[in-house]
Short mmCIF file of C-alpha atoms in Angstrom, two decimals:
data_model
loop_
_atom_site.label_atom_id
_atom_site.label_comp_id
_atom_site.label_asym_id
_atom_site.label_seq_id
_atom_site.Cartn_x
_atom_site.Cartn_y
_atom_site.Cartn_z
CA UNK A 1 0.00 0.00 0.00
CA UNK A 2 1.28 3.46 -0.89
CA UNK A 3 -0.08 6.71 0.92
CA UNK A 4 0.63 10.04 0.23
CA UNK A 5 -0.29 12.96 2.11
CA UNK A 6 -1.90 16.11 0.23
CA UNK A 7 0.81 18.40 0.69
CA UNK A 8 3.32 15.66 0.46
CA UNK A 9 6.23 15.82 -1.97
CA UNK A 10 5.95 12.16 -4.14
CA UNK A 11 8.28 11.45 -6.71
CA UNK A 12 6.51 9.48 -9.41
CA UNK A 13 9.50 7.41 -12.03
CA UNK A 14 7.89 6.77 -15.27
CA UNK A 15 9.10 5.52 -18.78
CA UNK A 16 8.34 8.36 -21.31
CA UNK A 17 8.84 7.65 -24.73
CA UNK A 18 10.86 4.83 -23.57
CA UNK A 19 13.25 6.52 -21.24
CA UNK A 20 12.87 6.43 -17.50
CA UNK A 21 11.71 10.00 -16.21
CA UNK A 22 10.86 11.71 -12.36
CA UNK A 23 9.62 14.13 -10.99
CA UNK A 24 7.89 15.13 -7.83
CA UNK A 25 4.30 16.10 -7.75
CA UNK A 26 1.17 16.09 -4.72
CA UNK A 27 -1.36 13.65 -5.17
CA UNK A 28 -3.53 15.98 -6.93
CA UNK A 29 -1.48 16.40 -9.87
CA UNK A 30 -3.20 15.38 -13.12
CA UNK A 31 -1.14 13.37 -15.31
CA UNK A 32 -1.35 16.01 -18.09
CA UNK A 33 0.13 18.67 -15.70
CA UNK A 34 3.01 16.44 -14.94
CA UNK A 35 3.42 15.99 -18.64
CA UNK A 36 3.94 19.19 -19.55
CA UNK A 37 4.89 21.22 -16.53
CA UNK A 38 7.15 18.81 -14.46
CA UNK A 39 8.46 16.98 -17.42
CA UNK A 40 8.48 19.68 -20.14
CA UNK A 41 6.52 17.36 -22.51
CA UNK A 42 4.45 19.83 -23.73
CA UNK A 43 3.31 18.15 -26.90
CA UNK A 44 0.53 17.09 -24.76
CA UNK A 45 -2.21 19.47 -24.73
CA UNK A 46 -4.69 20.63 -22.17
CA UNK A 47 -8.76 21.87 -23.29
CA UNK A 48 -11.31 20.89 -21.31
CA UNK A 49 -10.09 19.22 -18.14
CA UNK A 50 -12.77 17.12 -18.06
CA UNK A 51 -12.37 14.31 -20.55
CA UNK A 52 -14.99 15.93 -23.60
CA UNK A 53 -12.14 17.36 -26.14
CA UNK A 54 -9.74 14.81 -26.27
CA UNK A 55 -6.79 17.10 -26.59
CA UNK A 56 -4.98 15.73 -23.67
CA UNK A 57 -4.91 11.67 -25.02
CA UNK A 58 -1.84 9.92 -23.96
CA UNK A 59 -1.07 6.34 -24.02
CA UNK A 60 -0.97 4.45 -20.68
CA UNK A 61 0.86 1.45 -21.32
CA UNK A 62 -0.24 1.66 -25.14
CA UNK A 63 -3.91 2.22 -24.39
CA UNK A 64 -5.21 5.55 -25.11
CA UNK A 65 -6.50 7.36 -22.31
CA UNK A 66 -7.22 11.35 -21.16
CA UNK A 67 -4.25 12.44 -19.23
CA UNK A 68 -6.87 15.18 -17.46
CA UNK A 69 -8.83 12.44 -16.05
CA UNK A 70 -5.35 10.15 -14.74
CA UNK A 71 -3.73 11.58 -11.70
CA UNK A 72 0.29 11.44 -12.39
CA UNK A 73 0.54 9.07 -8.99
CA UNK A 74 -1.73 6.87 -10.66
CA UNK A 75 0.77 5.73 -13.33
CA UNK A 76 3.84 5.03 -11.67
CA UNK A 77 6.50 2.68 -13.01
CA UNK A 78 4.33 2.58 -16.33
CA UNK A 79 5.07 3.20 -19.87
CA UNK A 80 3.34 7.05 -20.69
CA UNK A 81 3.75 7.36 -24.76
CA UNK A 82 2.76 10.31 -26.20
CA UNK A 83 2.87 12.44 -29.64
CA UNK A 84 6.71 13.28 -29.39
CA UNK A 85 8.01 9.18 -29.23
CA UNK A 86 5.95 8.84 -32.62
CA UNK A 87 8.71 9.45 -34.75
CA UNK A 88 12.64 10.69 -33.61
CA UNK A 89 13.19 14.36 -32.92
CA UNK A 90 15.10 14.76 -36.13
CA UNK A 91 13.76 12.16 -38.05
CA UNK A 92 10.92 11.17 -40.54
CA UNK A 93 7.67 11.21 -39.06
CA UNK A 94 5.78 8.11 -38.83
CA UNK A 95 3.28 6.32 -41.81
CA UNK A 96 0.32 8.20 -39.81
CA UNK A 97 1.94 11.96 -39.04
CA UNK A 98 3.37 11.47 -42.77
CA UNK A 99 -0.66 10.35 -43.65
CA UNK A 100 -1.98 13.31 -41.94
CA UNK A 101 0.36 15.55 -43.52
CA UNK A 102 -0.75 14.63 -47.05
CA UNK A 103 -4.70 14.54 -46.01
CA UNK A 104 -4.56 18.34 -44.28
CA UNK A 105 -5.69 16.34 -41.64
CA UNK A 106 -4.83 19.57 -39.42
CA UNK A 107 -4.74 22.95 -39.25
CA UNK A 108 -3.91 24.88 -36.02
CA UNK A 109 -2.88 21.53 -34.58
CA UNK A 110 -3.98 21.38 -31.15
CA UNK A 111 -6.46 18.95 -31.43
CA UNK A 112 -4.18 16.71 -33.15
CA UNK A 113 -1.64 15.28 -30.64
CA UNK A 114 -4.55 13.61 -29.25
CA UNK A 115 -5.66 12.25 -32.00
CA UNK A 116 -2.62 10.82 -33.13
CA UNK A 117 -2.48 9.01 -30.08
CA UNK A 118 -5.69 7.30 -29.81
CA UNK A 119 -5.24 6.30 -33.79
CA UNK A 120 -2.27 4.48 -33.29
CA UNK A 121 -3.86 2.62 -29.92
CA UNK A 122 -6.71 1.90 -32.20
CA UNK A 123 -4.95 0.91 -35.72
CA UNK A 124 -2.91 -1.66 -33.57
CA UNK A 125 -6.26 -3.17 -32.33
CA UNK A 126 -8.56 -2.44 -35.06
CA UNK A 127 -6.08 -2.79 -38.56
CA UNK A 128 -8.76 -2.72 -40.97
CA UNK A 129 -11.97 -0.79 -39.45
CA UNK A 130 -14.18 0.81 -41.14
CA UNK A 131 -15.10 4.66 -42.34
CA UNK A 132 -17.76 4.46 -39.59
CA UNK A 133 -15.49 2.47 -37.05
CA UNK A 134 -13.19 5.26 -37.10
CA UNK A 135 -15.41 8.46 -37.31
CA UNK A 136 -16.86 6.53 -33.55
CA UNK A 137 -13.28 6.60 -32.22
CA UNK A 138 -12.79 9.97 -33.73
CA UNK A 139 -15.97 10.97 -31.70
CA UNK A 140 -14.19 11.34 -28.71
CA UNK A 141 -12.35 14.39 -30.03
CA UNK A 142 -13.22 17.83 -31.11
CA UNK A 143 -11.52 19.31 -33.95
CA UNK A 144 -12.45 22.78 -35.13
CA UNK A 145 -10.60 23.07 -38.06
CA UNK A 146 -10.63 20.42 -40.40
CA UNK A 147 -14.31 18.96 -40.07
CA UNK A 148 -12.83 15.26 -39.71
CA UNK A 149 -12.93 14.32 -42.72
CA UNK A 150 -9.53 14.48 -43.73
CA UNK A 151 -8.65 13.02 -41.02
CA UNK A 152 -10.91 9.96 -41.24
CA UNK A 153 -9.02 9.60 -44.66
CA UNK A 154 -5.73 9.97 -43.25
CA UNK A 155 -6.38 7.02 -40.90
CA UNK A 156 -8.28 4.75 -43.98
CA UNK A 157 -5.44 5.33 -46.15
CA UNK A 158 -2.78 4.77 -42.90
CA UNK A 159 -4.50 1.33 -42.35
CA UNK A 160 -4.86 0.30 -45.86
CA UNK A 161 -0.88 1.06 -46.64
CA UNK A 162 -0.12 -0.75 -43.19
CA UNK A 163 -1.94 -3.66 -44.54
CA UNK A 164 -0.69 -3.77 -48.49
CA UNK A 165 2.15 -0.89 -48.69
CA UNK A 166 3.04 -1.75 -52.64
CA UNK A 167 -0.66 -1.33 -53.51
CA UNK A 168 -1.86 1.64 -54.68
CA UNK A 169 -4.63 3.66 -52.30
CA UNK A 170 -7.89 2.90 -53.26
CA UNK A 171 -10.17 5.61 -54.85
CA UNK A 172 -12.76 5.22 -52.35
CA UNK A 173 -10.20 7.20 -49.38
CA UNK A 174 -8.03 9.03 -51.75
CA UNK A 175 -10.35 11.61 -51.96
CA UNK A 176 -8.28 14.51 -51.56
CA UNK A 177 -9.68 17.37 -53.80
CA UNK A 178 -6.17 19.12 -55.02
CA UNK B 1 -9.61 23.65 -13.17
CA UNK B 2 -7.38 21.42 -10.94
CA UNK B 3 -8.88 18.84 -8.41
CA UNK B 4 -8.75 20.19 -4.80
CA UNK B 5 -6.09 18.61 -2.38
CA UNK B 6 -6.95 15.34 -1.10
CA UNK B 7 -4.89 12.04 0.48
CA UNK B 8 -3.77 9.23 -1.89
CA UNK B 9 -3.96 5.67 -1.20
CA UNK B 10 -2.95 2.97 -3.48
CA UNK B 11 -4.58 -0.63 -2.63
CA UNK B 12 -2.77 -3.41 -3.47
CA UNK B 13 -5.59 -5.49 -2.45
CA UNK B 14 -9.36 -5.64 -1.95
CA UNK B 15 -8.69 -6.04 1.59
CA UNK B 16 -6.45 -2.73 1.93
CA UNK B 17 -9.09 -0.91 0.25
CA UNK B 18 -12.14 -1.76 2.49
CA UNK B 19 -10.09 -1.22 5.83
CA UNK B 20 -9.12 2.77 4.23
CA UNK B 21 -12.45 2.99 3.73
CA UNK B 22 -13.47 2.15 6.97
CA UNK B 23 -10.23 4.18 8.61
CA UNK B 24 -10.30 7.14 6.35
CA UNK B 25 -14.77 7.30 6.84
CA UNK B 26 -17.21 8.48 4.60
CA UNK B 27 -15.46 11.26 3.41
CA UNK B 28 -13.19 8.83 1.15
CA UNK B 29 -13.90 8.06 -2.38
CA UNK B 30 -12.76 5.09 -4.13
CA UNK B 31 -10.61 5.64 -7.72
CA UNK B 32 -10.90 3.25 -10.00
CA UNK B 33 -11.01 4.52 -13.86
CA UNK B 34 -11.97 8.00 -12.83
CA UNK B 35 -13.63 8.53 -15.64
CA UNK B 36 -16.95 10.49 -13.74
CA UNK B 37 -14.71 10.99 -10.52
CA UNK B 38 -12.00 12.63 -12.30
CA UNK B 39 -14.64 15.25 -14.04
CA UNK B 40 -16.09 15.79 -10.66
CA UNK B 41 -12.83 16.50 -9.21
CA UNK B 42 -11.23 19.13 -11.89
CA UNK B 43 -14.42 20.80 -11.45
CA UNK B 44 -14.76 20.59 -7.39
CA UNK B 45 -18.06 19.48 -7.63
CA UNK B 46 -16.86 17.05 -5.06
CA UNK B 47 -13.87 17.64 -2.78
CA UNK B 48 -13.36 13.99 -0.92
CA UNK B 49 -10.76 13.88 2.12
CA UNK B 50 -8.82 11.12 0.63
CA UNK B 51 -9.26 8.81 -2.58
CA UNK B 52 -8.49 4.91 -2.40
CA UNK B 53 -6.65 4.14 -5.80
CA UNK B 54 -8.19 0.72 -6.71
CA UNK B 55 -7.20 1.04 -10.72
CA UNK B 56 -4.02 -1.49 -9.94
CA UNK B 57 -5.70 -4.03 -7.87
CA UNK B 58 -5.10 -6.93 -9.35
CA UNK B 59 -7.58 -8.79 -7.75
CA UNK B 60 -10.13 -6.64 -8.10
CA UNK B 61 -8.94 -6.31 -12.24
CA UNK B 62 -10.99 -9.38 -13.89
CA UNK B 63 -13.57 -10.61 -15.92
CA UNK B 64 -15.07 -14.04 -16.16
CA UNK B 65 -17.99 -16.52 -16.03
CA UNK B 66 -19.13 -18.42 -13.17
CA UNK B 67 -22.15 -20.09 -12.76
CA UNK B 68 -24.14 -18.21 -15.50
CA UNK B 69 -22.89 -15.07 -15.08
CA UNK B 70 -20.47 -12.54 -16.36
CA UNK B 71 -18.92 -11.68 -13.66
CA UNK B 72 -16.96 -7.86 -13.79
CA UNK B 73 -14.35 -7.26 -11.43
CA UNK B 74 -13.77 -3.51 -9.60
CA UNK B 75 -10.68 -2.33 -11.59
CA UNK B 76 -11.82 -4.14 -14.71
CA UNK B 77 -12.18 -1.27 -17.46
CA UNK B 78 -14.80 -1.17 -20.00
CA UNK B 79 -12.26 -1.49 -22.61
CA UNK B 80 -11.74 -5.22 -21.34
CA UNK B 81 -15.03 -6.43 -21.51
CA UNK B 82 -16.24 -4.59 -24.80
CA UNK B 83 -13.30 -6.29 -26.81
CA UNK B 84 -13.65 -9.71 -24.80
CA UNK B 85 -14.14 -11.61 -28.23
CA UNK B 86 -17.18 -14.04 -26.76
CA UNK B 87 -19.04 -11.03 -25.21
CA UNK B 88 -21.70 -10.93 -28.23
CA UNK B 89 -22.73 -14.63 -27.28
CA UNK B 90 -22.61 -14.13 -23.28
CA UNK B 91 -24.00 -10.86 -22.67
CA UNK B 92 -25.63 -9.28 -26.06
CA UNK B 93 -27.40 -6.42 -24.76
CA UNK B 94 -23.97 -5.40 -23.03
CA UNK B 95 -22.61 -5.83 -26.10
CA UNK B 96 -25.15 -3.21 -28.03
CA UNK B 97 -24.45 -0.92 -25.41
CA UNK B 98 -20.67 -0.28 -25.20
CA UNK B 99 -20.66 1.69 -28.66
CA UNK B 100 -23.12 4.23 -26.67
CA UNK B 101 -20.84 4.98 -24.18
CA UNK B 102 -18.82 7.79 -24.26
CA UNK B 103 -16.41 7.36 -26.61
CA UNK B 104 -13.23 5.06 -27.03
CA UNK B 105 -10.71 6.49 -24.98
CA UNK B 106 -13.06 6.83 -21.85
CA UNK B 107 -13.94 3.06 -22.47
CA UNK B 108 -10.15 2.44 -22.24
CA UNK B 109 -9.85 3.29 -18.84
CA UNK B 110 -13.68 3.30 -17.41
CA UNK B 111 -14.81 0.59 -15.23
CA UNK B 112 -17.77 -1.31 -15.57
CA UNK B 113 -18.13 -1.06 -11.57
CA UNK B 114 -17.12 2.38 -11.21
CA UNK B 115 -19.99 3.42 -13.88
CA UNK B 116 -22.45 1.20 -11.75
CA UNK B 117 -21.15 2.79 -8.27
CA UNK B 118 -21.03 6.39 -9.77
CA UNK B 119 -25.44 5.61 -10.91
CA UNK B 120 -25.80 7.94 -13.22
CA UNK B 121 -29.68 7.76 -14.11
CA UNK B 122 -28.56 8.39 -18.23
CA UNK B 123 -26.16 5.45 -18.00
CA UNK B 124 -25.80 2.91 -20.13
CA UNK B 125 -24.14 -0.38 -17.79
CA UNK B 126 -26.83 0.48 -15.06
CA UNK B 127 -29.41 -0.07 -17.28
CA UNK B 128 -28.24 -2.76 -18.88
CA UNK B 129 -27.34 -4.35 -15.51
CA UNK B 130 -31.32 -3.69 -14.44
CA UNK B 131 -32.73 -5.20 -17.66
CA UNK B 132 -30.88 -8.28 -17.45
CA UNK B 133 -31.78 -8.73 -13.20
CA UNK B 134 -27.59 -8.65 -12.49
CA UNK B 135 -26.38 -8.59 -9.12
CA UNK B 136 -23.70 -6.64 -7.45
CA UNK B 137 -21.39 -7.41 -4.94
CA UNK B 138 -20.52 -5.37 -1.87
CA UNK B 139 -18.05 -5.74 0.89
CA UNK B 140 -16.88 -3.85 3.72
CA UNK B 141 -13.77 -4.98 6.39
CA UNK B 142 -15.76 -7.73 7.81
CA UNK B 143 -18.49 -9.35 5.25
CA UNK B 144 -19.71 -9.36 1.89
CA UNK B 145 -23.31 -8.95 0.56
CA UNK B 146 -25.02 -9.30 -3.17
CA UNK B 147 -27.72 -7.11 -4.07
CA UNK B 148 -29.90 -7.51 -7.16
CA UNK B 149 -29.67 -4.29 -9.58
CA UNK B 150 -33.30 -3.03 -8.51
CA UNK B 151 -32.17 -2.88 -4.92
CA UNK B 152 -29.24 -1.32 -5.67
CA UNK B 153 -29.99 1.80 -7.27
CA UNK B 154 -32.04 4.13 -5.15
CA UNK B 155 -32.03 7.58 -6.31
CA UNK B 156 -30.02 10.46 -8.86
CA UNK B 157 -26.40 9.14 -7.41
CA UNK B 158 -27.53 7.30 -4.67
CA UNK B 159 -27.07 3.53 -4.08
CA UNK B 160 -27.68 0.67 -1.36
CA UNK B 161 -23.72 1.00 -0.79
CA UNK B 162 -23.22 2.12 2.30
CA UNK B 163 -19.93 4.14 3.18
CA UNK B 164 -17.58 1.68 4.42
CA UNK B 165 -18.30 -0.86 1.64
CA UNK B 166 -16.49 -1.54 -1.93
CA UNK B 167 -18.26 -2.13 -4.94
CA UNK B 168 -16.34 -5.46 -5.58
CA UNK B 169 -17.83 -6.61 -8.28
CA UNK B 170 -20.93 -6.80 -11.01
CA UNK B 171 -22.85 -9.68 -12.69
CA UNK B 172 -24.38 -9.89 -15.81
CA UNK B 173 -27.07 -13.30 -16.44
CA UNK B 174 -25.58 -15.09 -19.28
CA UNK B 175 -27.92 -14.89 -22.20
CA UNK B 176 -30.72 -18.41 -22.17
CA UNK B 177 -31.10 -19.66 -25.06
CA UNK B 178 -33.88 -17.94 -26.97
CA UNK B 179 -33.37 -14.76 -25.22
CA UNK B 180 -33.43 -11.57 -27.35
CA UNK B 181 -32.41 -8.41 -26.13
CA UNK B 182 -32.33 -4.80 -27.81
CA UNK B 183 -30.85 -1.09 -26.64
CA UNK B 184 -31.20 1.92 -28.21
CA UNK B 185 -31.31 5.78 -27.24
CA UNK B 186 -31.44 9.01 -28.05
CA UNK B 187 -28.76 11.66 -27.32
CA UNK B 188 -27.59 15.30 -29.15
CA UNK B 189 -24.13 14.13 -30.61
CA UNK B 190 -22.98 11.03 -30.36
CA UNK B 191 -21.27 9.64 -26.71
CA UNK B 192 -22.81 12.35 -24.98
CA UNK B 193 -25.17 11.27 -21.85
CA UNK B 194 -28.49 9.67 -23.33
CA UNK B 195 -31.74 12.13 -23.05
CA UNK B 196 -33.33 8.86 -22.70
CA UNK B 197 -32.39 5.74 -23.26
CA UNK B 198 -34.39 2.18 -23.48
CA UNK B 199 -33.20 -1.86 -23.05
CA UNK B 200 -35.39 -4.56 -23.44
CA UNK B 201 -35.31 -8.21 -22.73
CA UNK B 202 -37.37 -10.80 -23.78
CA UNK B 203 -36.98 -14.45 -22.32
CA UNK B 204 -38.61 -17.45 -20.40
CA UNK B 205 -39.37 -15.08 -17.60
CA UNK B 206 -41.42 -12.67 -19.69
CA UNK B 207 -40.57 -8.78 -21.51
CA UNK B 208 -38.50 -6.47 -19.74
CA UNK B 209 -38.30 -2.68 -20.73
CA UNK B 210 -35.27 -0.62 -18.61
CA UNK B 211 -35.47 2.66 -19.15
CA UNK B 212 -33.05 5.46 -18.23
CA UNK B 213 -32.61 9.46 -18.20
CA UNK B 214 -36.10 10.15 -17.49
CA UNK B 215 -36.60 8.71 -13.79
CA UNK B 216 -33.90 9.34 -11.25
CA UNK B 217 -32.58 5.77 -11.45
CA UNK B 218 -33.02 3.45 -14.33
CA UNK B 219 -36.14 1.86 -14.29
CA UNK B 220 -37.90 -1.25 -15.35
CA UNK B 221 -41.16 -2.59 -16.11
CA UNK B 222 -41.91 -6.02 -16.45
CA UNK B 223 -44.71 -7.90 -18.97
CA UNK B 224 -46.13 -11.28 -19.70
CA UNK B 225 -44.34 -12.61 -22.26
CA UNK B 226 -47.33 -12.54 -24.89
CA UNK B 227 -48.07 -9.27 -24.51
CA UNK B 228 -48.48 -7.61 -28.03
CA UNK B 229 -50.41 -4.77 -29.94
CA UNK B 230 -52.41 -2.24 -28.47
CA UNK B 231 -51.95 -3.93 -24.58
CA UNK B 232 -48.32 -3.28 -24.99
CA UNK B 233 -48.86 -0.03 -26.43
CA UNK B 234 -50.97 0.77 -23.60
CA UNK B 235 -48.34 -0.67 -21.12
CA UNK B 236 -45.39 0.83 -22.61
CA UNK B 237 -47.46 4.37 -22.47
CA UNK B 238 -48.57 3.84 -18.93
CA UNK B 239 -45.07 3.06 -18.26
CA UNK B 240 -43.70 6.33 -19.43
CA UNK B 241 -46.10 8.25 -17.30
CA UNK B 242 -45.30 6.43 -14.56
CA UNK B 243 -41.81 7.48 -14.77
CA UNK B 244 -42.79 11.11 -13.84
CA UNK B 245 -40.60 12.26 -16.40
CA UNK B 246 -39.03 16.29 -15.63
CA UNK B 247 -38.37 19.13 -17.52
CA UNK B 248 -35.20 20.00 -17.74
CA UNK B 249 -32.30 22.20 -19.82
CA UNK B 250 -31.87 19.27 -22.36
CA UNK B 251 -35.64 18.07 -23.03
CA UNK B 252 -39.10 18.26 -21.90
CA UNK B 253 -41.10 16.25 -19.77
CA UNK B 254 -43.00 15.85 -22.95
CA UNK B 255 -40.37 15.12 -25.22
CA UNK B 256 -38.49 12.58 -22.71
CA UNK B 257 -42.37 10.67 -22.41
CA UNK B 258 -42.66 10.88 -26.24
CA UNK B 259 -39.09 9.36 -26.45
CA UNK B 260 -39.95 6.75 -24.11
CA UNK B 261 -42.63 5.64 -26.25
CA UNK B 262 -40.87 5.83 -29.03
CA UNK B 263 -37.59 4.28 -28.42
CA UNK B 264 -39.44 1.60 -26.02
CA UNK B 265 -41.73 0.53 -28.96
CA UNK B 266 -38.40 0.13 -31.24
CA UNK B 267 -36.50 -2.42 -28.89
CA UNK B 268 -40.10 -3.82 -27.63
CA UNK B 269 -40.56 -4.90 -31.60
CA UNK B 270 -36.92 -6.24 -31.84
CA UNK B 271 -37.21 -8.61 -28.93
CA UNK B 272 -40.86 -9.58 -30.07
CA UNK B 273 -40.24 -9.71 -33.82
CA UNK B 274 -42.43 -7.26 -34.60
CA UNK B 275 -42.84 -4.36 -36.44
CA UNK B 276 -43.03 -1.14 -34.51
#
């Protein structure tokens, strides 16, 4: 059992992106604070605070969950993967950044670390869904710029090139209008 | 906003958890998936002493049959039962419901038990749980009790639990063969909190029609089993009155009876093979 007074001081060790990070924080730190603020991960964005906008999606030991809604004591000693371990700092970006890139899947971008994080929990489960199976997961984040449907086609054409990378996209998501 | 301050526990077991609860009193809250507590918190709607961290408890973190049930441990998140790849043959109508829930990434770390504790009258598992007649199993430091759903839920928020006890457990009937079971519901966008929404069950024991978001707990009525045309209609609209239904900022009293009807005569025809 592990208690830890409110005021108290706790240092919480976590692997971030792979590599084993600390910090202290009280118990009522939200993980998404302790992202950003005590870690300096601030690819990780903050909306709503309470779980509606999606902006703050992390992975929890690959799963995607709202870093508002996690307290950082919560996930000790577990893997936290968010949008900056997608691809290396000074590297390419990965099949899905690169598909998002090519769909305008984004605009101001604040929306979209989020999103990329819950797509890539859900492409690993769910390799071939389909248009509707992924404007469902989609529903748990709001986007104001690009009305989804770019990025609905970014993830199509992601898991279709994931599944046959020397075929050509089909028609049906390459629907890009340039 | 940010959660006010509060003690942290983290139980490693069921047992650790129940004697907090009983040392730290009722002004502890258990954590599990956090996904209503957490809300409540940033926005100080509640400000509990202490919370009990149950969401690595890996006793309480399972899922499994035994004798004819479905049986949902405390930490287990929704996530783990809604891809459990058998759940469409065990428990259907828990299996048309998950898609209504919030959304993907709250299912990922939502409990079944912590949705059932929290008794949200617009929630889906609750009403699912009351439809099916499930059980649920409380303990505190010194014994353990199981309550059937209708007992359990008593008001907007309020249960049977009393303050010193863990929700350890729910328990969904395994579908007989020949049941049929429907759920539908109505909300403004997708994942948001159902306006009302509407189970039914129909079975050797008769129909069953759960309805939530109008009442201030889910509630059921229950039918002969060859009840059809204009008797059910008449049943199913007697039902909706009965429920008292409230204005409020998202519908009408009006609208929420006229729903009822509605979305009760659509999963009342799918369980009876009917047309609505």
């Amino acid at each position: 059992m592990k208690q830890i007074g409110r005021d108290s001081l706790h240092t919480v060790r976590l692997q971030l992106n792979g590599t084993a990070r600390s910090a202290p924080c009280t118990p009522r730190m939200l993980l998404s604070d302790f992202l950003r603020d005590s870690l300096g991960a601030t690819g990780t964005h903050v909306g709503c605070e309470h779980g509606v906008c999606g902006a703050c999606t992390v992975q929890i030991d690959g799963v995607a969950s709202r870093a508002c809604m996690t307290l950082a004591v919560q996930v000790e000693g577990r893997d936290i993967a968010t949008v900056e371990g997608l691809c290396e700092a000074d590297g390419p970006m990965s099949d899905l950044q690169e598909a998002f890139k090519r769909h305008h899947a984004l605009q101001c971008g604040f929306c979209t670390a989020g999103i990329l994080m819950s797509c890539d929990d859900y492409l690993r489960r769910r390799p071939d869904p389909s248009g509707a199976e992924v404007r469902d997961m989609l529903s748990g984040h709001l986007c104001r710029c690009t009305g989804y449907t770019p990025i609905v086609q970014a993830v199509l054409e992601t898991a279709a090139l994931r599944r046959a990378p020397t075929t050509a996209i089909p028609d049906a998501i390459s629907t890009s209008e340039d | 906003m940010k959660p006010a301050a509060f003690d942290y526990v983290r139980a490693e077991t069921a047992d650790e958890a129940v004697q907090q609860l009983r040392a730290l009193g009722a002004d502890a809250r258990i954590l599990a998936g956090g996904q209503s507590l957490m809300a409540v918190l940033n926005m100080r709607l509640a400000q509990p002493s202490a919370l009990i961290d149950i969401s690595r408890t890996a006793e309480l973190d399972h899922v499994r049959v035994e004798r004819g049930m479905l049986t949902v441990g405390a930490a287990a998140t929704q996530s783990s039962v809604e891809w459990r790849a058998t759940l469409a043959d065990e428990v259907p109508l828990l299996a048309q419901a998950f898609p209504l829930i919030s959304h993907f990434q709250i299912r990922n770390r939502g409990t079944v038990c912590g949705s059932v504790a929290h008794a949200d009258p617009s929630a889906e598992i609750p009403l699912v749980l009351l439809a099916l007649g499930g059980e649920v199993v409380l303990r505190n430091a010194s014994k353990r009790r199981t309550l059937a759903a209708i007992d359990f839920f008593q008001g907007m928020l309020m249960t049977a639990r009393a303050p010193d006890e863990l929700l350890e457990a729910v328990r969904f009937p395994i579908a007989t063969t020949g049941q049929r079971s429907a759920f539908t519901e109505f909300s403004a966008r997708h994942g948001d909190f159902a306006i009302v929404s509407a189970a039914a069950v129909a079975d050797a024991r008769g129909l069953r029609l759960a309805v939530g978001g109008v009442a201030d707990r889910p509630r059921l009525a229950q039918w002969p089993a060859g009840l059809r045309g204009a008797d059910l209609e008449g049943a199913l609209n007697d039902f909706a009155w009965e429920l008292e239904a409230q204005d409020d900022a998202h519908a009408s009293a009006t609208f929420r009876r006229h729903l009822v009807r509605r979305l009760g005569a659509q999963v009342l025809a799918r369980v009876t093979e009917t047309t609505p």
